[in-house]
């Protein structure tokens, strides 16, 4: 069983622990626009982004998925998740049928909302963790949900391994190693994946320059942490200068890290170095970086992964719904940010 979870663990992205002795502050009230939320993630975080965008489709306008897979692909547990990663898991038709059933019981938002979302998909040709067939199935799932083909950007010809792609930091393009951020070229230029994801969701950037206005903020995740949730004590937030104004109503973009990429493992690689925050200044986005922690028992999550195979123990498939332990917690964080500015 240990090897099983170790295999699943290669699903990625990251953060840094607060300074010793520092108490993270409460999540601030910023008056953000909760009805224009977007999400992105790598691997286990990619699966989580798919789940969030389906469960809360009414308020989610777009999603960026890097090496993820179809909704419900790990619904039957860890063995099912391994099959999914290999490309032999739940079919697009099976994912669509599952989503229809959950919609019928009011467990997720109405599926027609998904048709207006803008979707970015990425799979590297050197990815040895999640198969190309899995990502192709995810694309078909979105087409089955009536997302217009023109609203789906599918990048699948780059020779990248299983990682976020950054033009600012990272390993070589074909490397599979922490912090699971790689540098790859598209033509003669380094590929800027955060920019590509945000451009697909929000359109061309409205301004030039990406001068950072400050540092990411550590916040206390404990108020959102239910039993067996696997949430770490601390999450991170980046608030652009314009989003600190009371009437800004900035949207929130949630970045879901993958396995082996929590704060104690890869430091600030994702929430500070990956490159989202500079683009957040340009687009006027509040960046939310929730964090998972590793745990050996109750729940069994030794690699700090997001839950896409049901390790929270709440019952088959609950983790995929608005009532899932992790999905509901992240949605509560988004709602907290949307409260009127203090």
Tab-separated table of C-alpha atoms in Angstrom:
chain	number	residue	atom	x	y	z
A	1	UNK	CA	0.000	0.000	0.000
A	2	UNK	CA	2.905	2.318	0.733
A	3	UNK	CA	4.209	1.870	-2.806
A	4	UNK	CA	0.745	2.534	-4.168
A	5	UNK	CA	0.583	5.946	-2.545
A	6	UNK	CA	4.190	6.631	-3.487
A	7	UNK	CA	3.213	6.122	-7.135
A	8	UNK	CA	0.266	8.467	-6.805
A	9	UNK	CA	2.597	10.956	-5.157
A	10	UNK	CA	4.238	12.106	-8.324
A	11	UNK	CA	1.354	14.636	-8.690
A	12	UNK	CA	2.783	18.085	-7.951
A	13	UNK	CA	3.465	21.957	-6.979
A	14	UNK	CA	4.354	24.009	-3.727
A	15	UNK	CA	4.955	26.492	-0.830
A	16	UNK	CA	7.069	27.633	2.105
A	17	UNK	CA	6.567	27.392	5.855
A	18	UNK	CA	6.285	30.560	7.913
A	19	UNK	CA	9.264	31.690	9.938
A	20	UNK	CA	9.785	29.832	13.173
A	21	UNK	CA	7.581	31.228	15.892
A	22	UNK	CA	5.447	33.283	13.504
A	23	UNK	CA	1.691	33.011	13.849
A	24	UNK	CA	-0.082	33.289	10.480
A	25	UNK	CA	-2.768	35.962	10.330
A	26	UNK	CA	-6.444	35.275	9.629
A	27	UNK	CA	-7.472	35.261	5.995
A	28	UNK	CA	-8.303	38.922	5.275
A	29	UNK	CA	-11.615	40.320	4.044
A	30	UNK	CA	-10.893	42.004	0.696
A	31	UNK	CA	-14.284	42.399	-0.954
A	32	UNK	CA	-13.205	40.184	-3.862
A	33	UNK	CA	-15.576	39.068	-6.620
A	34	UNK	CA	-16.513	35.493	-5.647
A	35	UNK	CA	-18.561	35.063	-8.832
A	36	UNK	CA	-15.464	35.336	-11.023
A	37	UNK	CA	-13.256	32.710	-9.407
A	38	UNK	CA	-10.759	30.722	-11.471
A	39	UNK	CA	-8.497	27.789	-10.632
A	40	UNK	CA	-5.385	26.020	-11.834
A	41	UNK	CA	-3.228	23.159	-10.665
A	42	UNK	CA	-0.622	20.559	-11.466
A	43	UNK	CA	-1.319	16.824	-11.295
A	44	UNK	CA	-3.160	16.121	-8.028
A	45	UNK	CA	-3.760	19.864	-8.036
A	46	UNK	CA	-4.916	19.578	-11.646
A	47	UNK	CA	-7.472	16.945	-10.683
A	48	UNK	CA	-8.536	19.218	-7.823
A	49	UNK	CA	-8.965	22.145	-10.207
A	50	UNK	CA	-11.262	20.000	-12.379
A	51	UNK	CA	-13.277	18.993	-9.303
A	52	UNK	CA	-13.600	22.577	-8.056
A	53	UNK	CA	-14.603	23.930	-11.467
A	54	UNK	CA	-17.359	21.295	-11.694
A	55	UNK	CA	-18.626	21.449	-8.113
A	56	UNK	CA	-18.726	25.267	-8.108
A	57	UNK	CA	-19.288	25.886	-11.811
A	58	UNK	CA	-21.731	28.727	-11.134
A	59	UNK	CA	-18.952	30.927	-9.743
A	60	UNK	CA	-15.957	29.514	-11.658
A	61	UNK	CA	-15.125	31.205	-14.953
A	62	UNK	CA	-12.105	29.147	-15.996
A	63	UNK	CA	-9.570	26.462	-15.162
A	64	UNK	CA	-5.977	25.636	-16.048
A	65	UNK	CA	-5.071	21.953	-15.727
A	66	UNK	CA	-1.494	20.739	-16.031
A	67	UNK	CA	-1.245	16.924	-16.199
A	68	UNK	CA	-4.610	16.213	-14.593
A	69	UNK	CA	-7.560	14.134	-15.736
A	70	UNK	CA	-11.329	13.780	-16.068
A	71	UNK	CA	-13.807	14.472	-13.275
A	72	UNK	CA	-14.252	11.431	-11.037
A	73	UNK	CA	-11.361	9.524	-12.579
A	74	UNK	CA	-10.304	8.235	-9.139
A	75	UNK	CA	-13.813	7.846	-7.720
A	76	UNK	CA	-13.329	4.183	-6.724
A	77	UNK	CA	-10.151	4.750	-4.726
A	78	UNK	CA	-6.375	4.589	-5.043
A	79	UNK	CA	-6.243	1.655	-7.469
A	80	UNK	CA	-8.712	3.457	-9.696
A	81	UNK	CA	-6.542	6.577	-9.517
A	82	UNK	CA	-3.494	4.636	-10.696
A	83	UNK	CA	-5.474	3.283	-13.651
A	84	UNK	CA	-6.573	6.821	-14.419
A	85	UNK	CA	-2.997	8.090	-14.486
A	86	UNK	CA	-2.097	5.298	-16.893
A	87	UNK	CA	-4.934	6.215	-19.241
A	88	UNK	CA	-7.189	3.240	-18.521
A	89	UNK	CA	-9.490	4.781	-15.926
A	90	UNK	CA	-12.939	6.296	-16.211
A	91	UNK	CA	-13.838	7.195	-19.805
A	92	UNK	CA	-15.007	10.692	-20.775
A	93	UNK	CA	-18.515	9.261	-21.135
A	94	UNK	CA	-18.247	7.742	-17.661
A	95	UNK	CA	-17.085	11.068	-16.216
A	96	UNK	CA	-19.946	12.868	-17.914
A	97	UNK	CA	-22.474	10.328	-16.605
A	98	UNK	CA	-21.099	10.643	-13.073
A	99	UNK	CA	-21.328	14.430	-13.229
A	100	UNK	CA	-24.927	14.185	-14.491
A	101	UNK	CA	-25.833	11.965	-11.533
A	102	UNK	CA	-24.256	14.344	-9.035
A	103	UNK	CA	-26.046	17.260	-10.660
A	104	UNK	CA	-29.366	15.421	-10.396
A	105	UNK	CA	-28.910	15.046	-6.644
A	106	UNK	CA	-27.817	18.661	-6.196
A	107	UNK	CA	-24.290	17.678	-5.171
A	108	UNK	CA	-22.619	19.953	-7.729
A	109	UNK	CA	-23.718	23.125	-9.482
A	110	UNK	CA	-25.737	22.728	-12.718
A	111	UNK	CA	-23.496	21.463	-15.494
A	112	UNK	CA	-24.597	24.000	-18.143
A	113	UNK	CA	-22.552	26.577	-16.216
A	114	UNK	CA	-19.416	24.761	-17.344
A	115	UNK	CA	-20.076	25.563	-21.001
A	116	UNK	CA	-19.105	29.207	-20.428
A	117	UNK	CA	-15.789	28.378	-18.738
A	118	UNK	CA	-12.493	28.963	-20.511
A	119	UNK	CA	-10.131	25.993	-20.216
A	120	UNK	CA	-6.347	25.580	-20.494
A	121	UNK	CA	-4.933	22.042	-20.722
A	122	UNK	CA	-1.252	21.057	-20.758
A	123	UNK	CA	0.523	17.723	-21.136
A	124	UNK	CA	4.235	17.370	-21.847
A	125	UNK	CA	5.442	14.705	-24.251
A	126	UNK	CA	8.090	13.600	-21.719
A	127	UNK	CA	5.563	13.204	-18.865
A	128	UNK	CA	6.186	9.812	-17.240
A	129	UNK	CA	3.523	10.172	-14.528
A	130	UNK	CA	0.190	11.039	-16.167
A	131	UNK	CA	-0.477	9.661	-19.639
A	132	UNK	CA	-1.378	11.646	-22.738
A	133	UNK	CA	-4.536	9.506	-22.980
A	134	UNK	CA	-5.668	10.819	-19.581
A	135	UNK	CA	-5.367	14.416	-20.705
A	136	UNK	CA	-7.065	13.652	-24.010
A	137	UNK	CA	-9.944	12.165	-22.028
A	138	UNK	CA	-10.160	15.375	-19.993
A	139	UNK	CA	-10.398	17.431	-23.171
A	140	UNK	CA	-13.207	15.196	-24.414
A	141	UNK	CA	-14.983	15.521	-21.060
A	142	UNK	CA	-15.080	19.292	-21.518
A	143	UNK	CA	-16.318	18.941	-25.088
A	144	UNK	CA	-19.077	16.635	-23.803
A	145	UNK	CA	-20.014	19.403	-21.359
A	146	UNK	CA	-20.514	21.677	-24.383
A	147	UNK	CA	-17.475	23.863	-23.745
A	148	UNK	CA	-16.836	25.349	-27.215
A	149	UNK	CA	-13.687	23.976	-28.797
A	150	UNK	CA	-12.536	27.567	-29.298
A	151	UNK	CA	-12.619	28.016	-25.509
A	152	UNK	CA	-10.197	25.129	-24.889
A	153	UNK	CA	-6.447	25.696	-25.288
A	154	UNK	CA	-4.673	22.320	-25.394
A	155	UNK	CA	-0.865	22.456	-25.330
A	156	UNK	CA	0.464	18.956	-25.947
A	157	UNK	CA	3.585	19.161	-28.133
A	158	UNK	CA	6.152	20.501	-25.645
A	159	UNK	CA	8.833	18.052	-24.472
A	160	UNK	CA	8.171	18.636	-20.771
A	161	UNK	CA	8.088	16.149	-17.944
A	162	UNK	CA	5.539	16.210	-15.094
A	163	UNK	CA	5.853	19.790	-13.847
A	164	UNK	CA	4.617	23.356	-13.952
A	165	UNK	CA	6.489	25.320	-16.631
A	166	UNK	CA	8.056	28.664	-15.762
A	167	UNK	CA	10.263	31.205	-17.497
A	168	UNK	CA	11.629	32.347	-14.130
A	169	UNK	CA	12.776	29.251	-12.236
A	170	UNK	CA	13.033	25.477	-12.462
A	171	UNK	CA	14.791	22.346	-13.680
A	172	UNK	CA	15.505	21.325	-17.247
A	173	UNK	CA	12.477	20.637	-19.403
A	174	UNK	CA	12.644	16.820	-19.236
A	175	UNK	CA	13.576	16.548	-15.536
A	176	UNK	CA	11.295	14.850	-13.008
A	177	UNK	CA	12.427	16.203	-9.632
A	178	UNK	CA	11.517	18.687	-6.915
A	179	UNK	CA	10.316	21.390	-7.011
A	180	UNK	CA	8.482	20.033	-10.099
A	181	UNK	CA	8.838	23.319	-11.927
A	182	UNK	CA	10.689	23.163	-15.254
A	183	UNK	CA	11.994	25.576	-17.853
A	184	UNK	CA	10.997	24.741	-21.439
A	185	UNK	CA	11.240	26.633	-24.699
A	186	UNK	CA	8.421	27.238	-27.147
A	187	UNK	CA	10.288	28.203	-30.252
A	188	UNK	CA	13.176	30.377	-29.111
A	189	UNK	CA	11.550	31.706	-25.947
A	190	UNK	CA	11.056	30.205	-22.518
A	191	UNK	CA	7.417	29.245	-22.012
A	192	UNK	CA	5.558	31.239	-19.361
A	193	UNK	CA	2.773	28.887	-18.247
A	194	UNK	CA	1.170	31.150	-15.603
A	195	UNK	CA	0.854	33.826	-18.301
A	196	UNK	CA	-0.644	31.312	-20.753
A	197	UNK	CA	-3.184	30.059	-18.204
A	198	UNK	CA	-4.323	33.527	-17.180
A	199	UNK	CA	-4.457	34.747	-20.786
A	200	UNK	CA	-6.677	31.804	-21.725
A	201	UNK	CA	-9.068	32.554	-18.864
A	202	UNK	CA	-9.029	36.373	-18.857
A	203	UNK	CA	-7.852	37.333	-22.344
A	204	UNK	CA	-4.942	39.540	-23.354
A	205	UNK	CA	-3.313	41.338	-20.422
A	206	UNK	CA	-4.747	44.817	-19.894
A	207	UNK	CA	-1.453	46.446	-18.940
A	208	UNK	CA	2.286	46.129	-19.373
A	209	UNK	CA	4.881	45.506	-16.720
A	210	UNK	CA	4.571	43.215	-13.736
A	211	UNK	CA	6.206	45.017	-10.853
A	212	UNK	CA	5.408	43.196	-7.631
A	213	UNK	CA	3.840	45.383	-4.964
A	214	UNK	CA	4.824	43.245	-1.994
A	215	UNK	CA	5.343	39.746	-0.675
A	216	UNK	CA	2.939	36.827	-0.351
A	217	UNK	CA	1.036	36.733	2.941
A	218	UNK	CA	0.912	33.693	5.209
A	219	UNK	CA	-2.584	33.024	6.559
A	220	UNK	CA	-4.080	30.638	9.074
A	221	UNK	CA	-5.880	27.684	7.461
A	222	UNK	CA	-7.050	26.205	10.769
A	223	UNK	CA	-10.565	27.763	10.673
A	224	UNK	CA	-11.185	25.905	7.401
A	225	UNK	CA	-9.653	22.600	8.466
A	226	UNK	CA	-12.143	19.817	9.169
A	227	UNK	CA	-11.090	16.429	10.590
A	228	UNK	CA	-9.327	14.269	7.995
A	229	UNK	CA	-8.963	17.241	5.668
A	230	UNK	CA	-5.143	17.058	5.524
A	231	UNK	CA	-4.870	20.861	5.388
A	232	UNK	CA	-1.629	22.355	6.628
A	233	UNK	CA	-1.646	25.065	9.302
A	234	UNK	CA	-0.630	27.785	6.866
A	235	UNK	CA	-1.702	28.863	3.396
A	236	UNK	CA	-0.485	31.767	1.271
A	237	UNK	CA	-2.039	34.738	-0.444
A	238	UNK	CA	-0.774	37.366	-2.867
A	239	UNK	CA	-2.726	40.633	-3.009
A	240	UNK	CA	-1.837	43.089	-5.815
A	241	UNK	CA	-1.700	46.785	-5.007
A	242	UNK	CA	-4.988	47.617	-6.738
A	243	UNK	CA	-6.799	44.772	-4.941
A	244	UNK	CA	-6.086	46.385	-1.576
A	245	UNK	CA	-8.533	49.163	-2.412
A	246	UNK	CA	-11.976	48.723	-0.848
A	247	UNK	CA	-13.932	48.946	-4.130
A	248	UNK	CA	-11.568	46.856	-6.283
A	249	UNK	CA	-13.691	43.658	-6.337
A	250	UNK	CA	-10.795	41.649	-7.750
A	251	UNK	CA	-11.406	38.047	-8.804
A	252	UNK	CA	-9.584	35.238	-6.992
A	253	UNK	CA	-7.398	32.697	-8.768
A	254	UNK	CA	-6.742	29.522	-6.746
A	255	UNK	CA	-3.538	27.546	-7.411
A	256	UNK	CA	-3.598	23.909	-6.255
A	257	UNK	CA	-0.159	22.391	-5.701
A	258	UNK	CA	0.511	18.695	-6.256
A	259	UNK	CA	2.037	15.956	-4.154
A	260	UNK	CA	5.412	16.449	-2.443
A	261	UNK	CA	5.079	20.206	-2.889
A	262	UNK	CA	3.889	21.477	0.469
A	263	UNK	CA	5.623	24.296	2.297
A	264	UNK	CA	8.057	22.066	4.140
A	265	UNK	CA	9.174	20.290	0.960
A	266	UNK	CA	9.780	22.852	-1.805
A	267	UNK	CA	9.717	26.155	0.072
A	268	UNK	CA	8.244	29.100	-1.803
A	269	UNK	CA	8.749	27.603	-5.267
A	270	UNK	CA	5.104	27.933	-6.317
A	271	UNK	CA	3.602	30.734	-4.283
A	272	UNK	CA	6.516	33.123	-4.856
A	273	UNK	CA	8.815	31.904	-7.637
A	274	UNK	CA	6.609	30.258	-10.282
A	275	UNK	CA	5.502	33.534	-11.839
A	276	UNK	CA	1.792	33.938	-11.125
A	277	UNK	CA	2.119	36.965	-8.866
A	278	UNK	CA	3.571	39.359	-11.412
A	279	UNK	CA	0.723	38.542	-13.779
A	280	UNK	CA	-1.727	38.927	-10.899
A	281	UNK	CA	-0.599	42.559	-10.658
A	282	UNK	CA	-1.332	43.048	-14.360
A	283	UNK	CA	-4.724	41.323	-14.373
A	284	UNK	CA	-5.824	42.502	-10.943
A	285	UNK	CA	-6.187	39.044	-9.381
A	286	UNK	CA	-5.903	37.920	-5.776
A	287	UNK	CA	-3.839	34.715	-5.762
A	288	UNK	CA	-4.857	32.039	-3.236
A	289	UNK	CA	-2.396	29.197	-2.554
A	290	UNK	CA	-4.027	26.706	-0.143
A	291	UNK	CA	-1.746	24.054	1.310
A	292	UNK	CA	-1.905	20.348	2.065
A	293	UNK	CA	0.171	18.624	4.748
A	294	UNK	CA	1.618	15.130	4.781
A	295	UNK	CA	0.023	12.590	7.094
A	296	UNK	CA	0.666	8.894	7.678
A	297	UNK	CA	-2.654	7.928	9.259
A	298	UNK	CA	-6.181	9.339	9.269
A	299	UNK	CA	-6.034	10.383	6.524
A	300	UNK	CA	-3.412	8.348	4.708
A	301	UNK	CA	-1.752	11.123	2.704
A	302	UNK	CA	2.008	10.625	3.089
A	303	UNK	CA	2.881	12.830	0.120
A	304	UNK	CA	0.674	15.823	0.843
A	305	UNK	CA	-1.599	15.331	-2.194
A	306	UNK	CA	-4.950	16.902	-2.888
A	307	UNK	CA	-7.771	14.400	-2.555
A	308	UNK	CA	-8.928	13.027	-5.892
A	309	UNK	CA	-9.387	9.393	-4.860
A	310	UNK	CA	-11.385	9.737	-1.634
A	311	UNK	CA	-8.878	9.439	1.188
A	312	UNK	CA	-10.954	11.717	3.450
A	313	UNK	CA	-13.178	8.758	4.418
A	314	UNK	CA	-16.489	10.634	4.082
A	315	UNK	CA	-17.962	8.082	1.713
A	316	UNK	CA	-17.633	7.103	-1.960
A	317	UNK	CA	-17.457	10.127	-4.221
A	318	UNK	CA	-18.244	12.766	-1.581
A	319	UNK	CA	-14.852	14.390	-2.148
A	320	UNK	CA	-16.012	15.327	-5.686
A	321	UNK	CA	-18.970	17.394	-4.500
A	322	UNK	CA	-19.672	20.784	-2.941
A	323	UNK	CA	-19.757	18.923	0.391
A	324	UNK	CA	-16.303	17.392	0.009
A	325	UNK	CA	-13.937	18.114	2.894
A	326	UNK	CA	-11.375	19.948	0.782
A	327	UNK	CA	-13.597	21.463	-1.900
A	328	UNK	CA	-15.930	23.040	0.641
A	329	UNK	CA	-12.969	24.381	2.631
A	330	UNK	CA	-11.361	26.097	-0.364
A	331	UNK	CA	-14.735	27.512	-1.379
A	332	UNK	CA	-15.089	28.854	2.171
A	333	UNK	CA	-11.695	30.562	1.791
A	334	UNK	CA	-12.900	32.211	-1.420
A	335	UNK	CA	-16.070	33.331	0.386
A	336	UNK	CA	-14.017	34.753	3.261
A	337	UNK	CA	-11.944	36.838	0.874
A	338	UNK	CA	-15.167	38.169	-0.668
A	339	UNK	CA	-16.447	39.632	2.603
A	340	UNK	CA	-16.398	43.456	2.673
A	341	UNK	CA	-12.947	44.850	3.268
A	342	UNK	CA	-12.119	45.473	6.918
